[in-house]
GROMACS .gro file of C-alpha atoms in nm:
model
  350
    1MET     CA    1  13.804  10.943  -2.535
    2ASN     CA    2  13.436  11.157  -2.539
    3ALA     CA    3  13.148  11.061  -2.637
    4VAL     CA    4  12.997  11.278  -3.026
    5LYS     CA    5  12.646  11.148  -2.853
    6PRO     CA    6  12.433  11.044  -2.599
    7ILE     CA    7  12.503  10.732  -2.457
    8LYS     CA    8  12.121  10.532  -2.407
    9SER     CA    9  12.241  10.159  -2.394
   10ILE     CA   10  12.561   9.887  -2.310
   11ASP     CA   11  12.666   9.830  -2.667
   12ASP     CA   12  12.677  10.272  -2.631
   13LEU     CA   13  12.892  10.201  -2.386
   14VAL     CA   14  13.097   9.977  -2.474
   15MET     CA   15  13.177  10.124  -2.810
   16ALA     CA   16  13.314  10.490  -2.604
   17GLY     CA   17  13.508  10.189  -2.347
   18LEU     CA   18  13.311  10.200  -2.067
   19VAL     CA   19  13.235   9.836  -2.054
   20ALA     CA   20  13.457   9.576  -2.121
   21PRO     CA   21  13.237   9.382  -2.370
   22ALA     CA   22  13.289   9.058  -2.128
   23ASP     CA   23  13.038   9.198  -1.910
   24ARG     CA   24  12.787   9.315  -2.106
   25ILE     CA   25  12.547   9.014  -2.089
   26ALA     CA   26  12.550   9.116  -1.743
   27LEU     CA   27  12.459   9.450  -1.819
   28GLU     CA   28  12.182   9.366  -1.973
   29ALA     CA   29  12.013   9.255  -1.769
   30VAL     CA   30  12.061   9.563  -1.581
   31ALA     CA   31  11.954   9.783  -1.861
   32ALA     CA   32  11.618   9.616  -1.903
   33ARG     CA   33  11.517   9.724  -1.594
   34TYR     CA   34  11.668  10.043  -1.535
   35ALA     CA   35  11.705  10.348  -1.775
   36ILE     CA   36  12.127  10.410  -1.936
   37ALA     CA   37  12.209  10.789  -1.978
   38LEU     CA   38  12.484  10.974  -1.975
   39THR     CA   39  12.541  11.300  -2.201
   40PRO     CA   40  12.841  11.363  -2.376
   41VAL     CA   41  12.949  11.630  -2.090
   42MET     CA   42  12.991  11.330  -1.898
   43THR     CA   43  13.110  11.105  -2.060
   44GLY     CA   44  13.474  11.321  -2.143
   45LEU     CA   45  13.481  11.398  -1.755
   46ILE     CA   46  13.506  11.029  -1.689
   47ASP     CA   47  13.897  10.866  -1.669
   48ARG     CA   48  13.880  10.575  -1.819
   49ALA     CA   49  14.205  10.449  -1.608
   50ASP     CA   50  14.105  10.484  -1.284
   51PRO     CA   51  13.841  10.205  -1.194
   52ASP     CA   52  13.715  10.440  -0.934
   53ASP     CA   53  13.641  10.718  -1.108
   54PRO     CA   54  13.354  10.899  -0.919
   55ILE     CA   55  13.133  11.040  -1.253
   56ALA     CA   56  13.159  10.656  -1.370
   57ARG     CA   57  12.952  10.543  -1.065
   58GLN     CA   58  12.711  10.799  -1.041
   59PHE     CA   59  12.614  10.683  -1.454
   60VAL     CA   60  12.813  10.354  -1.542
   61PRO     CA   61  12.608  10.120  -1.460
   62ASP     CA   62  12.702   9.806  -1.208
   63ALA     CA   63  12.539   9.483  -1.174
   64ALA     CA   64  12.533   9.543  -0.783
   65GLU     CA   65  12.245   9.724  -0.931
   66LEU     CA   66  12.031   9.404  -0.935
   67THR     CA   67  12.062   9.308  -0.549
   68VAL     CA   68  11.763   9.404  -0.361
   69ALA     CA   69  11.784   9.429  -0.037
   70LEU     CA   70  11.498   9.411   0.215
   71GLU     CA   71  11.445   9.692   0.317
   72GLU     CA   72  11.443   9.873  -0.001
   73ARG     CA   73  11.150   9.937  -0.199
   74ALA     CA   74  11.036  10.129  -0.548
   75ASP     CA   75  10.828  10.440  -0.425
   76PRO     CA   76  11.077  10.491  -0.113
   77ILE     CA   77  11.011  10.831   0.003
   78GLY     CA   78  10.620  10.784  -0.060
   79ASP     CA   79  10.546  10.949  -0.342
   80GLN     CA   80  10.252  10.820  -0.467
   81ALA     CA   81  10.104  10.852  -0.075
   82HIS     CA   82  10.056  11.175  -0.150
   83SER     CA   83   9.975  11.199  -0.488
   84PRO     CA   84   9.621  11.359  -0.493
   85VAL     CA   85   9.623  11.364  -0.903
   86GLU     CA   86   9.834  11.244  -1.140
   87GLY     CA   87  10.184  11.459  -1.164
   88ILE     CA   88  10.149  11.626  -0.784
   89VAL     CA   89  10.261  11.520  -0.471
   90HIS     CA   90  10.132  11.682  -0.187
   91ARG     CA   91  10.360  11.570   0.125
   92TYR     CA   92  10.332  11.970   0.337
   93PRO     CA   93  10.080  12.197   0.331
   94ASP     CA   94  10.254  12.489   0.165
   95ARG     CA   95  10.437  12.315  -0.117
   96VAL     CA   96  10.392  12.079  -0.393
   97LEU     CA   97  10.590  11.886  -0.635
   98LEU     CA   98  10.479  11.883  -1.010
   99LYS     CA   99  10.571  11.596  -1.194
  100ALA     CA  100  10.545  11.714  -1.551
  101VAL     CA  101  10.831  11.467  -1.680
  102HIS     CA  102  10.976  11.170  -1.627
  103VAL     CA  103  11.291  11.172  -1.857
  104CYS     CA  104  11.632  11.260  -1.803
  105PRO     CA  105  11.990  11.313  -1.955
  106VAL     CA  106  12.101  11.154  -1.755
  107TYR     CA  107  12.001  10.882  -1.528
  108CYS     CA  108  12.214  10.780  -1.187
  109ARG     CA  109  12.217  10.493  -1.069
  110PHE     CA  110  12.113  10.612  -0.703
  111CYS     CA  111  11.796  10.744  -0.847
  112PHE     CA  112  11.485  10.757  -0.643
  113ARG     CA  113  11.330  10.748  -0.847
  114ARG     CA  114  11.432  10.462  -1.033
  115GLU     CA  115  11.119  10.317  -1.130
  116MET     CA  116  10.917  10.612  -1.287
  117VAL     CA  117  11.167  10.728  -1.460
  118GLY     CA  118  11.349  10.682  -1.800
  119PRO     CA  119  11.187  10.569  -2.176
  120GLN     CA  120  10.979  10.360  -2.000
  121GLY     CA  121  10.838  10.526  -1.663
  122LEU     CA  122  10.563  10.746  -1.632
  123GLY     CA  123  10.616  10.933  -1.915
  124THR     CA  124  10.521  11.313  -1.977
  125LEU     CA  125  10.182  11.453  -1.839
  126ASP     CA  126   9.957  11.565  -2.125
  127ALA     CA  127   9.739  11.819  -2.164
  128VAL     CA  128   9.440  11.652  -1.978
  129ALA     CA  129   9.650  11.552  -1.617
  130MET     CA  130   9.834  11.875  -1.699
  131GLN     CA  131   9.533  12.059  -1.641
  132ALA     CA  132   9.430  11.822  -1.352
  133ALA     CA  133   9.708  11.907  -1.219
  134PHE     CA  134   9.710  12.284  -1.231
  135ASP     CA  135   9.315  12.265  -1.097
  136TYR     CA  136   9.456  12.112  -0.816
  137ILE     CA  137   9.729  12.325  -0.741
  138LYS     CA  138   9.483  12.643  -0.809
  139GLY     CA  139   9.193  12.483  -0.560
  140HIS     CA  140   9.427  12.471  -0.299
  141GLY     CA  141   9.542  12.806  -0.123
  142GLU     CA  142   9.738  12.701   0.074
  143ILE     CA  143  10.002  12.594  -0.181
  144TRP     CA  144  10.301  12.837  -0.105
  145GLU     CA  145  10.575  12.666  -0.342
  146VAL     CA  146  10.507  12.496  -0.672
  147ILE     CA  147  10.846  12.219  -0.729
  148LEU     CA  148  10.941  12.153  -1.073
  149THR     CA  149  11.083  11.775  -1.051
  150GLY     CA  150  11.024  11.464  -1.212
  151GLY     CA  151  11.219  11.359  -1.413
  152ASP     CA  152  11.410  11.707  -1.482
  153PRO     CA  153  11.223  11.975  -1.564
  154LEU     CA  154  11.499  12.198  -1.792
  155VAL     CA  155  11.483  11.882  -1.999
  156LEU     CA  156  11.115  12.061  -2.143
  157SER     CA  157  11.128  12.293  -2.456
  158PRO     CA  158  11.142  12.655  -2.367
  159ARG     CA  159  10.798  12.651  -2.488
  160ARG     CA  160  10.652  12.422  -2.249
  161LEU     CA  161  10.860  12.567  -1.949
  162ARG     CA  162  10.709  12.899  -2.040
  163ASP     CA  163  10.306  12.705  -2.110
  164ILE     CA  164  10.368  12.590  -1.684
  165MET     CA  165  10.511  12.980  -1.595
  166GLU     CA  166  10.198  13.077  -1.724
  167ALA     CA  167   9.935  12.855  -1.610
  168LEU     CA  168  10.192  12.921  -1.241
  169ALA     CA  169  10.157  13.317  -1.291
  170GLU     CA  170   9.745  13.308  -1.249
  171PHE     CA  171   9.762  13.169  -0.893
  172ALA     CA  172   9.869  13.478  -0.628
  173HIS     CA  173   9.881  13.246  -0.404
  174VAL     CA  174  10.160  13.086  -0.570
  175LYS     CA  175  10.500  13.242  -0.460
  176ILE     CA  176  10.776  13.040  -0.515
  177VAL     CA  177  10.858  12.809  -0.844
  178ARG     CA  178  11.174  12.576  -0.784
  179PHE     CA  179  11.268  12.370  -1.028
  180HIS     CA  180  11.494  12.055  -0.986
  181THR     CA  181  11.790  12.001  -1.214
  182ARG     CA  182  12.089  11.850  -1.326
  183VAL     CA  183  12.071  11.996  -1.637
  184PRO     CA  184  12.350  12.293  -1.595
  185VAL     CA  185  12.604  12.071  -1.507
  186VAL     CA  186  12.543  11.754  -1.740
  187GLU     CA  187  12.408  11.960  -2.061
  188PRO     CA  188  12.436  12.323  -1.980
  189GLU     CA  189  12.467  12.423  -2.340
  190ARG     CA  190  12.074  12.420  -2.237
  191ILE     CA  191  12.028  12.684  -2.040
  192ASP     CA  192  12.074  12.968  -2.291
  193ALA     CA  193  11.806  13.295  -2.363
  194ALA     CA  194  11.520  13.119  -2.441
  195LEU     CA  195  11.470  12.893  -2.137
  196ILE     CA  196  11.650  13.146  -1.866
  197ALA     CA  197  11.338  13.380  -2.013
  198ALA     CA  198  11.091  13.038  -1.967
  199LEU     CA  199  11.142  12.960  -1.597
  200LYS     CA  200  11.004  13.358  -1.516
  201ALA     CA  201  10.698  13.475  -1.448
  202SER     CA  202  10.505  13.790  -1.330
  203GLY     CA  203  10.457  13.742  -0.946
  204LYS     CA  204  10.671  13.446  -0.895
  205THR     CA  205  11.040  13.424  -0.709
  206VAL     CA  206  11.253  13.134  -0.891
  207TYR     CA  207  11.483  12.923  -0.783
  208VAL     CA  208  11.677  12.645  -0.961
  209ALA     CA  209  11.800  12.379  -0.729
  210LEU     CA  210  12.165  12.186  -0.933
  211HIS     CA  211  12.240  11.841  -0.818
  212ALA     CA  212  12.581  11.766  -0.812
  213ASN     CA  213  12.776  11.513  -0.625
  214HIS     CA  214  13.144  11.596  -0.664
  215VAL     CA  215  13.360  11.908  -0.784
  216ARG     CA  216  13.443  11.727  -1.172
  217GLU     CA  217  13.088  11.797  -1.220
  218LEU     CA  218  13.089  12.195  -1.223
  219THR     CA  219  13.275  12.280  -1.488
  220ALA     CA  220  13.346  12.539  -1.636
  221GLU     CA  221  13.067  12.485  -1.988
  222ALA     CA  222  12.883  12.441  -1.612
  223ARG     CA  223  13.058  12.733  -1.428
  224ALA     CA  224  12.865  12.937  -1.697
  225ALA     CA  225  12.540  12.823  -1.738
  226CYS     CA  226  12.497  12.843  -1.346
  227ALA     CA  227  12.660  13.247  -1.376
  228ARG     CA  228  12.334  13.285  -1.649
  229LEU     CA  229  12.125  13.159  -1.461
  230VAL     CA  230  12.204  13.395  -1.106
  231ASP     CA  231  12.322  13.698  -1.351
  232ALA     CA  232  11.938  13.670  -1.486
  233GLY     CA  233  11.780  13.650  -1.099
  234ILE     CA  234  11.721  13.345  -1.077
  235ALA     CA  235  11.861  13.236  -0.711
  236MET     CA  236  12.053  12.907  -0.725
  237VAL     CA  237  12.051  12.654  -0.405
  238SER     CA  238  12.228  12.274  -0.404
  239GLN     CA  239  12.119  11.923  -0.353
  240SER     CA  240  12.387  11.628  -0.345
  241VAL     CA  241  12.349  11.278  -0.241
  242LEU     CA  242  12.620  11.135   0.001
  243LEU     CA  243  12.736  10.867  -0.202
  244LYS     CA  244  13.008  10.567  -0.113
  245GLY     CA  245  13.288  10.569  -0.341
  246VAL     CA  246  13.211  10.918  -0.479
  247ASN     CA  247  13.198  11.179  -0.171
  248ASP     CA  248  13.223  11.009   0.121
  249ASP     CA  249  13.514  11.186   0.237
  250PRO     CA  250  13.488  11.522   0.450
  251ASP     CA  251  13.801  11.669   0.201
  252VAL     CA  252  13.563  11.562  -0.127
  253LEU     CA  253  13.226  11.733   0.028
  254ALA     CA  254  13.444  12.055   0.179
  255GLU     CA  255  13.532  12.137  -0.185
  256LEU     CA  256  13.205  12.058  -0.381
  257MET     CA  257  13.053  12.286  -0.151
  258LYS     CA  258  13.287  12.532  -0.185
  259ALA     CA  259  13.288  12.559  -0.538
  260PHE     CA  260  12.930  12.574  -0.491
  261VAL     CA  261  12.971  12.871  -0.329
  262GLU     CA  262  13.232  13.046  -0.529
  263ILE     CA  263  12.992  12.998  -0.818
  264ARG     CA  264  12.677  13.132  -0.575
  265VAL     CA  265  12.532  12.861  -0.515
  266LYS     CA  266  12.363  12.794  -0.151
  267PRO     CA  267  12.473  12.491  -0.030
  268TYR     CA  268  12.154  12.354   0.059
  269TYR     CA  269  12.063  12.025   0.127
  270LEU     CA  270  12.311  11.655   0.146
  271HIS     CA  271  12.073  11.381   0.089
  272HIS     CA  272  12.112  11.032   0.303
  273PRO     CA  273  12.075  10.787  -0.006
  274ASP     CA  274  11.749  10.648  -0.070
  275LEU     CA  275  11.631  10.283  -0.035
  276ALA     CA  276  11.534  10.286  -0.336
  277PRO     CA  277  11.625   9.907  -0.493
  278GLY     CA  278  11.957   9.776  -0.594
  279THR     CA  279  12.105  10.138  -0.462
  280GLY     CA  280  12.317   9.951  -0.174
  281HIS     CA  281  12.679   9.978  -0.289
  282PHE     CA  282  12.587  10.347  -0.298
  283ARG     CA  283  12.479  10.370   0.106
  284LEU     CA  284  12.653  10.420   0.405
  285THR     CA  285  12.589  10.372   0.732
  286ILE     CA  286  12.417  10.704   0.937
  287GLU     CA  287  12.672  10.721   1.215
  288GLU     CA  288  12.944  10.712   0.920
  289GLY     CA  289  12.692  11.051   0.718
  290GLN     CA  290  12.738  11.161   1.087
  291ARG     CA  291  13.131  11.202   1.092
  292ILE     CA  292  13.171  11.339   0.770
  293VAL     CA  293  12.932  11.579   0.778
  294ALA     CA  294  13.030  11.689   1.194
  295ALA     CA  295  13.425  11.723   0.981
  296LEU     CA  296  13.277  12.012   0.764
  297HIS     CA  297  13.261  12.215   1.103
  298GLY     CA  298  13.467  12.435   1.118
  299ARG     CA  299  13.739  12.334   0.821
  300ILE     CA  300  13.484  12.485   0.572
  301SER     CA  301  13.321  12.866   0.611
  302GLY     CA  302  12.887  12.824   0.720
  303LEU     CA  303  12.811  12.967   0.396
  304CYS     CA  304  12.955  12.598   0.244
  305GLN     CA  305  12.736  12.386   0.545
  306PRO     CA  306  12.475  12.168   0.386
  307THR     CA  307  12.184  12.070   0.592
  308TYR     CA  308  12.189  11.675   0.571
  309ILE     CA  309  11.874  11.477   0.598
  310LEU     CA  310  11.726  11.174   0.559
  311ASP     CA  311  11.401  11.156   0.394
  312ILE     CA  312  11.156  10.906   0.637
  313PRO     CA  313  11.058  10.649   0.328
  314GLY     CA  314  10.693  10.603   0.338
  315GLY     CA  315  10.609  10.929   0.270
  316HIS     CA  316  10.669  11.129   0.576
  317GLY     CA  317  10.862  11.401   0.496
  318LYS     CA  318  11.273  11.448   0.635
  319ALA     CA  319  11.452  11.478   0.895
  320VAL     CA  320  11.801  11.635   1.022
  321VAL     CA  321  12.043  11.315   1.026
  322SER     CA  322  12.243  11.582   1.270
  323GLY     CA  323  11.947  11.680   1.482
  324SER     CA  324  11.801  11.485   1.786
  325THR     CA  325  11.556  11.385   1.505
  326VAL     CA  326  11.714  11.088   1.421
  327ARG     CA  327  11.839  10.860   1.715
  328ALA     CA  328  12.022  10.530   1.706
  329ARG     CA  329  11.853  10.224   1.864
  330GLY     CA  330  12.087   9.968   1.789
  331GLU     CA  331  12.282   9.726   1.530
  332GLY     CA  332  12.163  10.000   1.232
  333CYS     CA  333  11.834  10.068   1.397
  334TYR     CA  334  11.682  10.362   1.451
  335SER     CA  335  11.394  10.631   1.579
  336VAL     CA  336  11.320  10.931   1.339
  337SER     CA  337  11.055  11.221   1.427
  338ASP     CA  338  10.918  11.325   1.134
  339TYR     CA  339  10.793  11.742   1.143
  340ARG     CA  340  10.437  11.670   1.314
  341GLY     CA  341  10.650  11.478   1.577
  342ASN     CA  342  10.577  11.093   1.496
  343GLU     CA  343  10.817  10.813   1.556
  344HIS     CA  344  10.897  10.628   1.214
  345SER     CA  345  11.186  10.260   1.230
  346TYR     CA  346  11.462  10.362   1.014
  347PRO     CA  347  11.498  10.090   0.806
  348PRO     CA  348  11.119  10.060   0.791
  349VAL     CA  349  10.988   9.813   0.926
  350ASP     CA  350  10.730   9.592   0.761
   0.00000   0.00000   0.00000
């Protein structure tokens, strides 16, 4: 049973056979707090006969989302602490995030920005805020890379994307523009000639970071969308999240990483799940993640190996989980070193 239109409510989920009518009331409380959306492509991939379907687990709401652990927080990676102007996050010296939009074609149940995205989230930057963001980038010559994220920047029209790229083209110090997106997987038809042309700008090297967590997401249509991007000269890397019940198995993860390489998407980051509210049912322990990632070595090519990372809560940047930057202190607690050499507790101690 394939949906003919996007799913955006509990009623839609019931009609599509993805939620039992008896669960409607409990899930309405989830929908009141966190946005819901599935594209027809993702809805069509769900095996309704499998209660543990990895696609459904990523996108269909669960009452467990209302259980919030003490260590979870609305801004788990500290975007707000490093936001000098609306829409900009300047955490590292040579790069910034530009959050032009806070809506997505799908809403992942484990999203680390789930308090900020969706119809009731932070919305799209208006002209005044966008100009302030550009002024900030212009005034900081150390910024070498601008990363378009949000929300999903590829939900913007080709015209809006072209306007952004033309503005960035004016800044000689910006050499790299990166787009973080799920669109080639969840809405591959959007990756057409007009959108691809809009991503390019004189003097800029463009990367697209594709988010996918299970090989079944890489449909024939998704692979074709990625081919259109790569054939147009746009380099692609991957981002995935290590999720309990989705890809927490070396064979499942290996299949995904090999598929990325086959479609010319270089495996890049494998994220440990962030401490977003109501996402505890997706999180593994650090030790479990380390065992899974260690099992990849030797069984698949070096081309297929992602870097397993943890975003340190509070905005302190990324740490490589398989490296010496993360050290166990006992009873599920760790000491994590940031890129400046400062030590932090994980989970954080307030």
